[in-house]
């Protein structure tokens, strides 16, 4: 008969074998992808600085990053060799949807492989010319009771303060608002939104978003936060931003010193691929965390980018190391021009089912589908209940084993 130690060692070996494939993937990713990417990104950085006549100090200045944002194919071809068909594609897509990336974000890309995940996140492809989907699948234009406001829930709402972003993500749900130039909402419209919140005392949670609110000057951003925080019934202020991934230079000591004056303040960020978790990005997250700001990540499932269980696990575990809690994984919305990113719900559920048991609970976000017409978020969960009645429940463990619990 096996003793307790033998049973424990046997079980430990089973668990080791269960995670062995992922550990092999992680080791290979770090050596073959991550470390090599660091060297390539450094090379790209030098090329970009030389082209724009910048210094290392300029590179770390977000004003310089914005000034030199790449949004034309004529500049892009200084770094990437594009075929005639690709040049034509950029011309066609640019007529319909704006695109732009910071020099920093361009440095993370593969100049020879347009299917590299960071390229797909930041640069247009011919697939965007597919008109399937809707420009406003969330019906934000019909859940807009006051200027800049989107309201879908009883006690919380969104203020959209700008259409500007450091980089225009190719899967953006608000691409209809990007326009041909960056736009900041007027003081009158923002004050109208503030007045609406003041007049509706059930509102306890306000999310400031856009575009990206961290594109606003510090003083303007503080003015908005201060006005919202001054409303007595508002308990929580949140900011939604992607700049830690696309322009981490924006996270400055001046900014974090300002933000920490307005606690409780939460920031939701968006990293969609481990390739975005650079040293600069991690430093930006750590600066925000050091200011006492809880950080949550909102990934979007995107075909060809992160619809892989090991990529999601690697990203989420990397986020935790950067002191960011994986918060949501969104099912891709049916936005016009993003059909090529769609996955099936069953595929997303399979990845979520894998995560349970293979990583810590802290690294497992909620899988969320946004209901059409602005009807709100629906959590999607793998089914662990096999049978259930008033006398017993039959459940399935993360390994697929059945357990019976009687009442």
Short mmCIF file of C-alpha atoms in Angstrom, two decimals:
data_model
loop_
_atom_site.label_atom_id
_atom_site.label_comp_id
_atom_site.label_asym_id
_atom_site.label_seq_id
_atom_site.Cartn_x
_atom_site.Cartn_y
_atom_site.Cartn_z
CA UNK A 1 0.00 0.00 0.00
CA UNK A 2 1.36 3.42 -0.95
CA UNK A 3 2.22 5.71 1.94
CA UNK A 4 1.17 9.36 2.04
CA UNK A 5 4.51 10.66 0.77
CA UNK A 6 4.45 8.31 -2.24
CA UNK A 7 0.92 9.44 -3.07
CA UNK A 8 1.99 13.10 -2.74
CA UNK A 9 5.03 12.61 -4.97
CA UNK A 10 2.94 10.82 -7.58
CA UNK A 11 0.43 13.68 -7.59
CA UNK A 12 3.22 16.28 -7.77
CA UNK A 13 4.61 14.53 -10.85
CA UNK A 14 1.17 14.59 -12.47
CA UNK A 15 0.93 18.33 -11.82
CA UNK A 16 4.43 18.92 -13.18
CA UNK A 17 3.55 17.05 -16.37
CA UNK A 18 0.34 19.08 -16.65
CA UNK A 19 2.28 22.37 -16.87
CA UNK A 20 5.36 21.08 -18.74
CA UNK A 21 4.17 22.13 -22.21
CA UNK A 22 3.51 25.69 -21.06
CA UNK A 23 6.88 25.95 -19.32
CA UNK A 24 8.58 24.80 -22.51
CA UNK A 25 6.59 27.38 -24.50
CA UNK A 26 7.48 30.13 -22.01
CA UNK A 27 11.18 29.31 -22.06
CA UNK A 28 11.21 29.23 -25.85
CA UNK A 29 9.23 32.47 -26.09
CA UNK A 30 11.62 34.28 -23.76
CA UNK A 31 14.76 33.07 -25.57
CA UNK A 32 13.55 33.02 -29.18
CA UNK A 33 11.10 35.91 -29.16
CA UNK A 34 11.33 38.24 -26.17
CA UNK A 35 15.12 38.59 -25.88
CA UNK A 36 15.61 38.87 -29.63
CA UNK A 37 12.78 41.39 -29.83
CA UNK A 38 14.53 43.57 -27.25
CA UNK A 39 17.60 43.76 -29.48
CA UNK A 40 15.54 44.38 -32.62
CA UNK A 41 13.50 47.10 -30.87
CA UNK A 42 16.71 48.81 -29.77
CA UNK A 43 17.94 48.75 -33.38
CA UNK A 44 14.62 50.18 -34.56
CA UNK A 45 14.82 52.86 -31.88
CA UNK A 46 18.22 54.00 -33.18
CA UNK A 47 16.91 54.12 -36.75
CA UNK A 48 13.86 56.14 -35.72
CA UNK A 49 15.91 58.59 -33.66
CA UNK A 50 18.27 59.10 -36.58
CA UNK A 51 15.42 59.71 -39.01
CA UNK A 52 13.63 62.20 -36.75
CA UNK A 53 16.83 63.80 -35.49
CA UNK A 54 16.16 62.88 -31.87
CA UNK A 55 18.14 61.89 -28.79
CA UNK A 56 17.60 59.30 -26.05
CA UNK A 57 16.20 62.13 -23.94
CA UNK A 58 13.73 62.98 -26.72
CA UNK A 59 12.66 59.32 -26.92
CA UNK A 60 11.65 59.43 -23.25
CA UNK A 61 9.58 62.59 -23.78
CA UNK A 62 6.00 61.82 -24.71
CA UNK A 63 5.65 65.23 -26.39
CA UNK A 64 8.37 64.13 -28.83
CA UNK A 65 6.64 60.79 -29.34
CA UNK A 66 3.38 62.54 -30.24
CA UNK A 67 5.06 65.13 -32.45
CA UNK A 68 6.66 62.35 -34.49
CA UNK A 69 3.72 59.96 -34.57
CA UNK A 70 3.76 57.99 -37.83
CA UNK A 71 0.48 58.18 -39.71
CA UNK A 72 1.47 58.26 -43.36
CA UNK A 73 2.72 55.48 -45.58
CA UNK A 74 5.44 57.74 -46.99
CA UNK A 75 7.11 57.86 -43.56
CA UNK A 76 6.39 54.20 -42.81
CA UNK A 77 8.24 53.12 -45.96
CA UNK A 78 11.40 54.72 -44.59
CA UNK A 79 11.47 51.76 -42.18
CA UNK A 80 9.35 49.02 -43.76
CA UNK A 81 9.63 47.71 -47.29
CA UNK A 82 6.08 47.48 -48.63
CA UNK A 83 4.95 45.77 -51.81
CA UNK A 84 2.87 47.54 -54.44
CA UNK A 85 -0.24 45.75 -53.20
CA UNK A 86 0.50 46.80 -49.61
CA UNK A 87 1.03 50.41 -50.67
CA UNK A 88 -2.32 50.33 -52.46
CA UNK A 89 -3.94 48.78 -49.39
CA UNK A 90 -2.64 51.56 -47.11
CA UNK A 91 -3.97 54.14 -49.55
CA UNK A 92 -7.43 52.51 -49.63
CA UNK A 93 -7.71 51.93 -45.88
CA UNK A 94 -6.47 55.45 -45.10
CA UNK A 95 -9.41 56.89 -47.06
CA UNK A 96 -11.76 55.12 -44.69
CA UNK A 97 -10.01 54.72 -41.33
CA UNK A 98 -7.28 56.78 -39.74
CA UNK A 99 -4.15 55.05 -38.50
CA UNK A 100 -1.12 56.23 -36.53
CA UNK A 101 1.51 54.80 -34.19
CA UNK A 102 4.15 56.39 -31.99
CA UNK A 103 7.84 55.85 -32.82
CA UNK A 104 8.00 53.77 -29.62
CA UNK A 105 5.20 51.44 -30.74
CA UNK A 106 6.62 51.17 -34.25
CA UNK A 107 9.94 50.08 -32.73
CA UNK A 108 8.19 47.00 -31.28
CA UNK A 109 7.05 45.81 -34.70
CA UNK A 110 8.52 43.35 -37.17
CA UNK A 111 9.58 45.30 -40.25
CA UNK A 112 9.48 42.22 -42.47
CA UNK A 113 6.37 40.39 -41.21
CA UNK A 114 3.08 42.29 -41.35
CA UNK A 115 1.37 39.38 -39.58
CA UNK A 116 3.42 39.85 -36.42
CA UNK A 117 0.91 40.54 -33.59
CA UNK A 118 2.14 44.07 -32.78
CA UNK A 119 1.93 44.99 -36.47
CA UNK A 120 -1.64 43.69 -36.61
CA UNK A 121 -2.55 45.72 -33.53
CA UNK A 122 -1.16 48.98 -34.90
CA UNK A 123 -1.12 48.91 -38.70
CA UNK A 124 -4.05 48.49 -41.09
CA UNK A 125 -4.55 45.48 -43.33
CA UNK A 126 -6.65 44.83 -46.39
CA UNK A 127 -9.17 42.99 -44.18
CA UNK A 128 -10.37 46.33 -42.79
CA UNK A 129 -12.09 47.03 -46.11
CA UNK A 130 -14.64 44.32 -45.23
CA UNK A 131 -17.80 46.28 -44.38
CA UNK A 132 -19.43 43.59 -42.24
CA UNK A 133 -20.36 44.76 -38.76
CA UNK A 134 -21.54 48.11 -37.43
CA UNK A 135 -19.84 51.42 -36.77
CA UNK A 136 -21.60 51.71 -33.40
CA UNK A 137 -22.44 48.16 -32.24
CA UNK A 138 -22.75 49.32 -28.63
CA UNK A 139 -25.40 51.92 -29.59
CA UNK A 140 -23.45 54.60 -27.74
CA UNK A 141 -25.21 57.29 -29.74
CA UNK A 142 -28.48 56.07 -28.19
CA UNK A 143 -27.20 55.83 -24.61
CA UNK A 144 -26.02 59.43 -24.55
CA UNK A 145 -28.34 61.44 -22.23
CA UNK A 146 -25.97 64.42 -22.05
CA UNK A 147 -22.87 65.72 -23.80
CA UNK A 148 -19.92 63.27 -23.67
CA UNK A 149 -21.93 60.78 -21.58
CA UNK A 150 -22.51 57.09 -22.23
CA UNK A 151 -24.86 55.51 -19.70
CA UNK A 152 -25.79 51.80 -19.71
CA UNK A 153 -26.16 51.01 -16.01
CA UNK A 154 -28.17 52.36 -13.06
CA UNK A 155 -25.31 53.77 -10.97
CA UNK A 156 -22.31 54.34 -13.25
CA UNK A 157 -21.48 56.02 -16.52
CA UNK A 158 -18.73 57.08 -18.93
CA UNK A 159 -17.44 60.53 -19.86
CA UNK A 160 -15.78 60.54 -23.30
CA UNK A 161 -13.39 63.50 -23.14
CA UNK A 162 -11.38 63.15 -26.37
CA UNK A 163 -11.14 61.25 -29.64
CA UNK A 164 -7.33 61.26 -29.51
CA UNK A 165 -5.08 58.26 -28.84
CA UNK A 166 -1.32 57.74 -28.93
CA UNK A 167 -1.92 54.93 -31.43
CA UNK A 168 -5.16 54.04 -33.18
CA UNK A 169 -5.77 50.36 -32.48
CA UNK A 170 -7.08 48.45 -35.47
CA UNK A 171 -9.77 46.76 -33.36
CA UNK A 172 -11.06 50.00 -31.79
CA UNK A 173 -14.77 49.98 -31.00
CA UNK A 174 -14.93 53.78 -31.38
CA UNK A 175 -13.16 54.13 -34.72
CA UNK A 176 -16.16 56.14 -35.90
CA UNK A 177 -15.07 58.93 -33.51
CA UNK A 178 -11.40 59.15 -34.55
CA UNK A 179 -11.92 61.57 -37.44
CA UNK A 180 -9.15 63.19 -39.42
CA UNK A 181 -7.65 65.08 -36.49
CA UNK A 182 -7.43 64.81 -32.71
CA UNK A 183 -10.36 66.40 -30.93
CA UNK A 184 -10.80 67.34 -27.28
CA UNK A 185 -14.29 67.95 -25.97
CA UNK A 186 -14.99 71.60 -25.19
CA UNK A 187 -15.17 72.90 -21.63
CA UNK A 188 -18.89 73.61 -22.13
CA UNK A 189 -19.63 70.03 -23.14
CA UNK A 190 -17.57 68.58 -20.30
CA UNK A 191 -19.35 70.90 -17.86
CA UNK A 192 -22.68 69.67 -19.24
CA UNK A 193 -21.57 66.11 -18.46
CA UNK A 194 -20.50 67.13 -14.94
CA UNK A 195 -23.88 68.82 -14.39
CA UNK A 196 -25.67 65.63 -15.49
CA UNK A 197 -23.73 63.62 -12.91
CA UNK A 198 -24.48 66.22 -10.22
CA UNK A 199 -28.20 66.02 -11.02
CA UNK A 200 -28.35 62.22 -10.89
CA UNK A 201 -27.43 61.26 -7.36
CA UNK A 202 -27.50 57.52 -8.04
CA UNK A 203 -24.25 57.84 -10.03
CA UNK A 204 -21.47 56.55 -7.77
CA UNK A 205 -18.86 55.44 -10.34
CA UNK A 206 -17.53 57.59 -13.20
CA UNK A 207 -15.19 56.30 -15.91
CA UNK A 208 -13.22 58.95 -17.79
CA UNK A 209 -12.31 57.64 -21.22
CA UNK A 210 -12.21 58.61 -24.88
CA UNK A 211 -10.17 58.10 -27.07
CA UNK A 212 -7.55 58.22 -24.35
CA UNK A 213 -7.91 60.77 -21.54
CA UNK A 214 -4.17 60.64 -20.82
CA UNK A 215 -3.71 62.44 -24.12
CA UNK A 216 -5.01 65.54 -22.37
CA UNK A 217 -2.53 67.96 -20.77
CA UNK A 218 -2.09 67.30 -17.05
CA UNK A 219 -3.88 70.52 -16.10
CA UNK A 220 -6.94 69.79 -18.21
CA UNK A 221 -7.14 66.21 -17.01
CA UNK A 222 -6.84 67.33 -13.40
CA UNK A 223 -9.61 69.89 -13.90
CA UNK A 224 -11.99 67.15 -15.04
CA UNK A 225 -11.02 64.71 -12.28
CA UNK A 226 -11.28 67.44 -9.65
CA UNK A 227 -14.79 68.41 -10.78
CA UNK A 228 -15.95 64.79 -10.76
CA UNK A 229 -14.33 64.10 -7.38
CA UNK A 230 -16.06 67.18 -5.92
CA UNK A 231 -19.49 65.62 -6.54
CA UNK A 232 -20.53 64.26 -3.15
CA UNK A 233 -22.28 61.11 -4.34
CA UNK A 234 -19.46 60.01 -6.67
CA UNK A 235 -17.52 57.34 -4.77
CA UNK A 236 -15.16 56.04 -7.47
CA UNK A 237 -13.34 57.70 -10.36
CA UNK A 238 -11.80 55.53 -13.06
CA UNK A 239 -9.62 56.27 -16.07
CA UNK A 240 -9.41 54.08 -19.17
CA UNK A 241 -6.11 54.31 -21.06
CA UNK A 242 -3.83 52.40 -23.41
CA UNK A 243 -0.78 54.68 -23.20
CA UNK A 244 1.21 52.35 -20.90
CA UNK A 245 1.26 49.96 -23.90
CA UNK A 246 1.54 52.41 -26.81
CA UNK A 247 3.38 55.39 -25.28
CA UNK A 248 4.61 54.58 -21.75
CA UNK A 249 6.62 57.81 -21.73
CA UNK A 250 3.33 59.57 -20.90
CA UNK A 251 3.44 58.18 -17.36
CA UNK A 252 5.54 60.83 -15.65
CA UNK A 253 6.16 61.69 -12.01
CA UNK A 254 4.24 64.91 -12.53
CA UNK A 255 1.25 62.93 -13.75
CA UNK A 256 1.32 60.34 -10.96
CA UNK A 257 1.79 63.03 -8.29
CA UNK A 258 -1.34 64.72 -9.62
CA UNK A 259 -3.42 61.54 -9.89
CA UNK A 260 -2.72 60.32 -6.38
CA UNK A 261 -4.40 63.42 -4.97
CA UNK A 262 -7.79 62.07 -6.06
CA UNK A 263 -8.11 58.64 -4.48
CA UNK A 264 -10.01 56.37 -4.67
CA UNK A 265 -8.86 56.42 -8.29
CA UNK A 266 -8.64 53.32 -10.48
CA UNK A 267 -7.03 52.91 -13.88
CA UNK A 268 -7.97 50.28 -16.46
CA UNK A 269 -5.30 49.71 -19.09
CA UNK A 270 -5.09 47.48 -22.16
CA UNK A 271 -2.31 45.11 -23.07
CA UNK A 272 -3.30 42.58 -25.73
CA UNK A 273 -0.05 40.68 -26.27
CA UNK A 274 3.09 39.85 -24.25
CA UNK A 275 5.16 41.71 -26.85
CA UNK A 276 3.69 44.94 -25.47
CA UNK A 277 5.03 44.25 -21.97
CA UNK A 278 8.39 45.92 -22.49
CA UNK A 279 10.65 47.30 -19.76
CA UNK A 280 9.30 50.78 -20.48
CA UNK A 281 5.71 49.57 -20.24
CA UNK A 282 6.37 47.73 -16.97
CA UNK A 283 8.04 50.84 -15.54
CA UNK A 284 4.97 52.92 -16.45
CA UNK A 285 2.68 50.43 -14.67
CA UNK A 286 4.92 50.38 -11.62
CA UNK A 287 4.91 54.19 -11.40
CA UNK A 288 1.11 54.19 -11.39
CA UNK A 289 1.02 51.39 -8.81
CA UNK A 290 3.54 53.25 -6.64
CA UNK A 291 1.09 56.16 -6.64
CA UNK A 292 -1.42 53.83 -4.96
CA UNK A 293 -3.56 53.40 -8.08
CA UNK A 294 -5.07 49.92 -8.56
CA UNK A 295 -4.54 48.78 -12.15
CA UNK A 296 -6.73 46.39 -14.11
CA UNK A 297 -6.07 45.07 -17.60
CA UNK A 298 -8.80 44.78 -20.23
CA UNK A 299 -7.60 42.50 -23.00
CA UNK A 300 -9.62 41.83 -26.14
CA UNK A 301 -9.60 38.40 -27.75
CA UNK A 302 -8.20 38.98 -31.24
CA UNK A 303 -7.71 36.30 -33.88
CA UNK A 304 -4.08 35.95 -34.90
CA UNK A 305 -2.89 37.98 -31.92
CA UNK A 306 -3.89 36.35 -28.66
CA UNK A 307 -6.41 33.55 -29.33
CA UNK A 308 -3.89 31.11 -27.86
CA UNK A 309 -4.04 29.72 -24.32
CA UNK A 310 -0.29 29.99 -23.70
CA UNK A 311 -0.09 33.57 -25.01
CA UNK A 312 -2.96 34.60 -22.70
CA UNK A 313 -1.35 32.87 -19.72
CA UNK A 314 2.03 34.43 -20.47
CA UNK A 315 0.47 37.89 -20.80
CA UNK A 316 -1.58 37.62 -17.61
CA UNK A 317 1.28 36.30 -15.51
CA UNK A 318 3.50 39.07 -16.90
CA UNK A 319 0.87 41.65 -15.98
CA UNK A 320 0.78 40.42 -12.39
CA UNK A 321 4.57 40.83 -12.19
CA UNK A 322 4.00 44.44 -13.35
CA UNK A 323 1.39 44.82 -10.55
CA UNK A 324 -1.55 44.85 -12.94
CA UNK A 325 -4.55 42.63 -12.21
CA UNK A 326 -6.04 40.94 -15.31
CA UNK A 327 -9.59 42.30 -15.04
CA UNK A 328 -11.54 41.59 -18.21
CA UNK A 329 -11.07 39.68 -21.44
CA UNK A 330 -13.56 41.08 -23.91
CA UNK A 331 -15.05 39.04 -26.70
CA UNK A 332 -14.42 41.06 -29.90
CA UNK A 333 -17.25 43.40 -30.80
CA UNK A 334 -18.72 43.28 -34.28
CA UNK A 335 -17.28 46.63 -35.31
CA UNK A 336 -17.15 47.46 -39.00
CA UNK A 337 -13.67 46.83 -40.37
CA UNK A 338 -12.69 44.35 -37.64
CA UNK A 339 -14.31 41.14 -38.90
CA UNK A 340 -10.88 39.50 -39.32
CA UNK A 341 -10.25 39.69 -35.56
CA UNK A 342 -13.40 37.78 -34.56
CA UNK A 343 -13.24 34.44 -32.76
CA UNK A 344 -16.02 32.09 -31.68
CA UNK A 345 -17.31 32.19 -28.11
CA UNK A 346 -16.52 28.46 -27.85
CA UNK A 347 -12.87 29.24 -28.61
CA UNK A 348 -12.72 31.89 -25.91
CA UNK A 349 -14.38 29.58 -23.39
CA UNK A 350 -11.87 26.84 -24.14
CA UNK A 351 -9.02 29.22 -23.32
CA UNK A 352 -10.73 30.35 -20.11
CA UNK A 353 -11.28 26.71 -19.12
CA UNK A 354 -7.58 26.02 -19.66
CA UNK A 355 -6.51 28.95 -17.45
CA UNK A 356 -8.42 27.59 -14.44
CA UNK A 357 -6.00 25.36 -12.56
CA UNK A 358 -3.03 26.16 -14.81
CA UNK A 359 -2.41 29.61 -13.33
CA UNK A 360 -3.32 31.48 -10.16
CA UNK A 361 -6.79 32.89 -9.76
CA UNK A 362 -5.30 36.39 -9.79
CA UNK A 363 -4.26 35.76 -13.41
CA UNK A 364 -7.77 34.74 -14.54
CA UNK A 365 -9.93 37.69 -15.64
CA UNK A 366 -13.64 37.64 -16.40
CA UNK A 367 -14.53 36.76 -19.97
CA UNK A 368 -17.05 39.37 -21.09
CA UNK A 369 -19.33 39.74 -24.09
CA UNK A 370 -20.87 43.17 -24.59
CA UNK A 371 -24.51 42.73 -25.55
CA UNK A 372 -25.57 44.57 -28.73
CA UNK A 373 -27.45 47.85 -28.57
CA UNK A 374 -25.74 48.93 -25.35
CA UNK A 375 -27.48 46.33 -23.17
CA UNK A 376 -24.40 45.80 -21.01
CA UNK A 377 -21.78 43.20 -20.19
CA UNK A 378 -22.53 39.48 -20.05
CA UNK A 379 -19.98 37.25 -18.23
CA UNK A 380 -19.14 34.06 -20.12
CA UNK A 381 -18.10 31.07 -18.02
CA UNK A 382 -17.13 27.47 -18.77
CA UNK A 383 -19.73 25.04 -17.48
CA UNK A 384 -18.55 23.13 -14.41
CA UNK A 385 -22.01 21.90 -13.35
CA UNK A 386 -22.89 18.47 -14.78
CA UNK A 387 -26.09 17.86 -12.79
CA UNK A 388 -27.89 19.83 -10.10
CA UNK A 389 -31.04 19.20 -8.05
CA UNK A 390 -32.20 19.79 -4.49
CA UNK A 391 -30.35 16.71 -3.18
CA UNK A 392 -27.00 16.81 -4.92
CA UNK A 393 -24.77 18.54 -7.45
CA UNK A 394 -22.34 16.86 -9.84
CA UNK A 395 -19.40 19.08 -10.74
CA UNK A 396 -16.42 18.96 -13.08
CA UNK A 397 -12.96 19.96 -11.78
CA UNK A 398 -10.38 21.90 -13.79
CA UNK A 399 -8.90 18.52 -14.83
CA UNK A 400 -12.26 17.23 -16.03
CA UNK A 401 -12.77 14.90 -13.08
CA UNK A 402 -16.30 14.49 -11.76
CA UNK A 403 -17.18 15.10 -8.10
CA UNK A 404 -20.52 14.57 -6.38
CA UNK A 405 -21.71 16.67 -3.44
CA UNK A 406 -24.84 15.59 -1.58
CA UNK A 407 -26.99 17.86 0.57
#
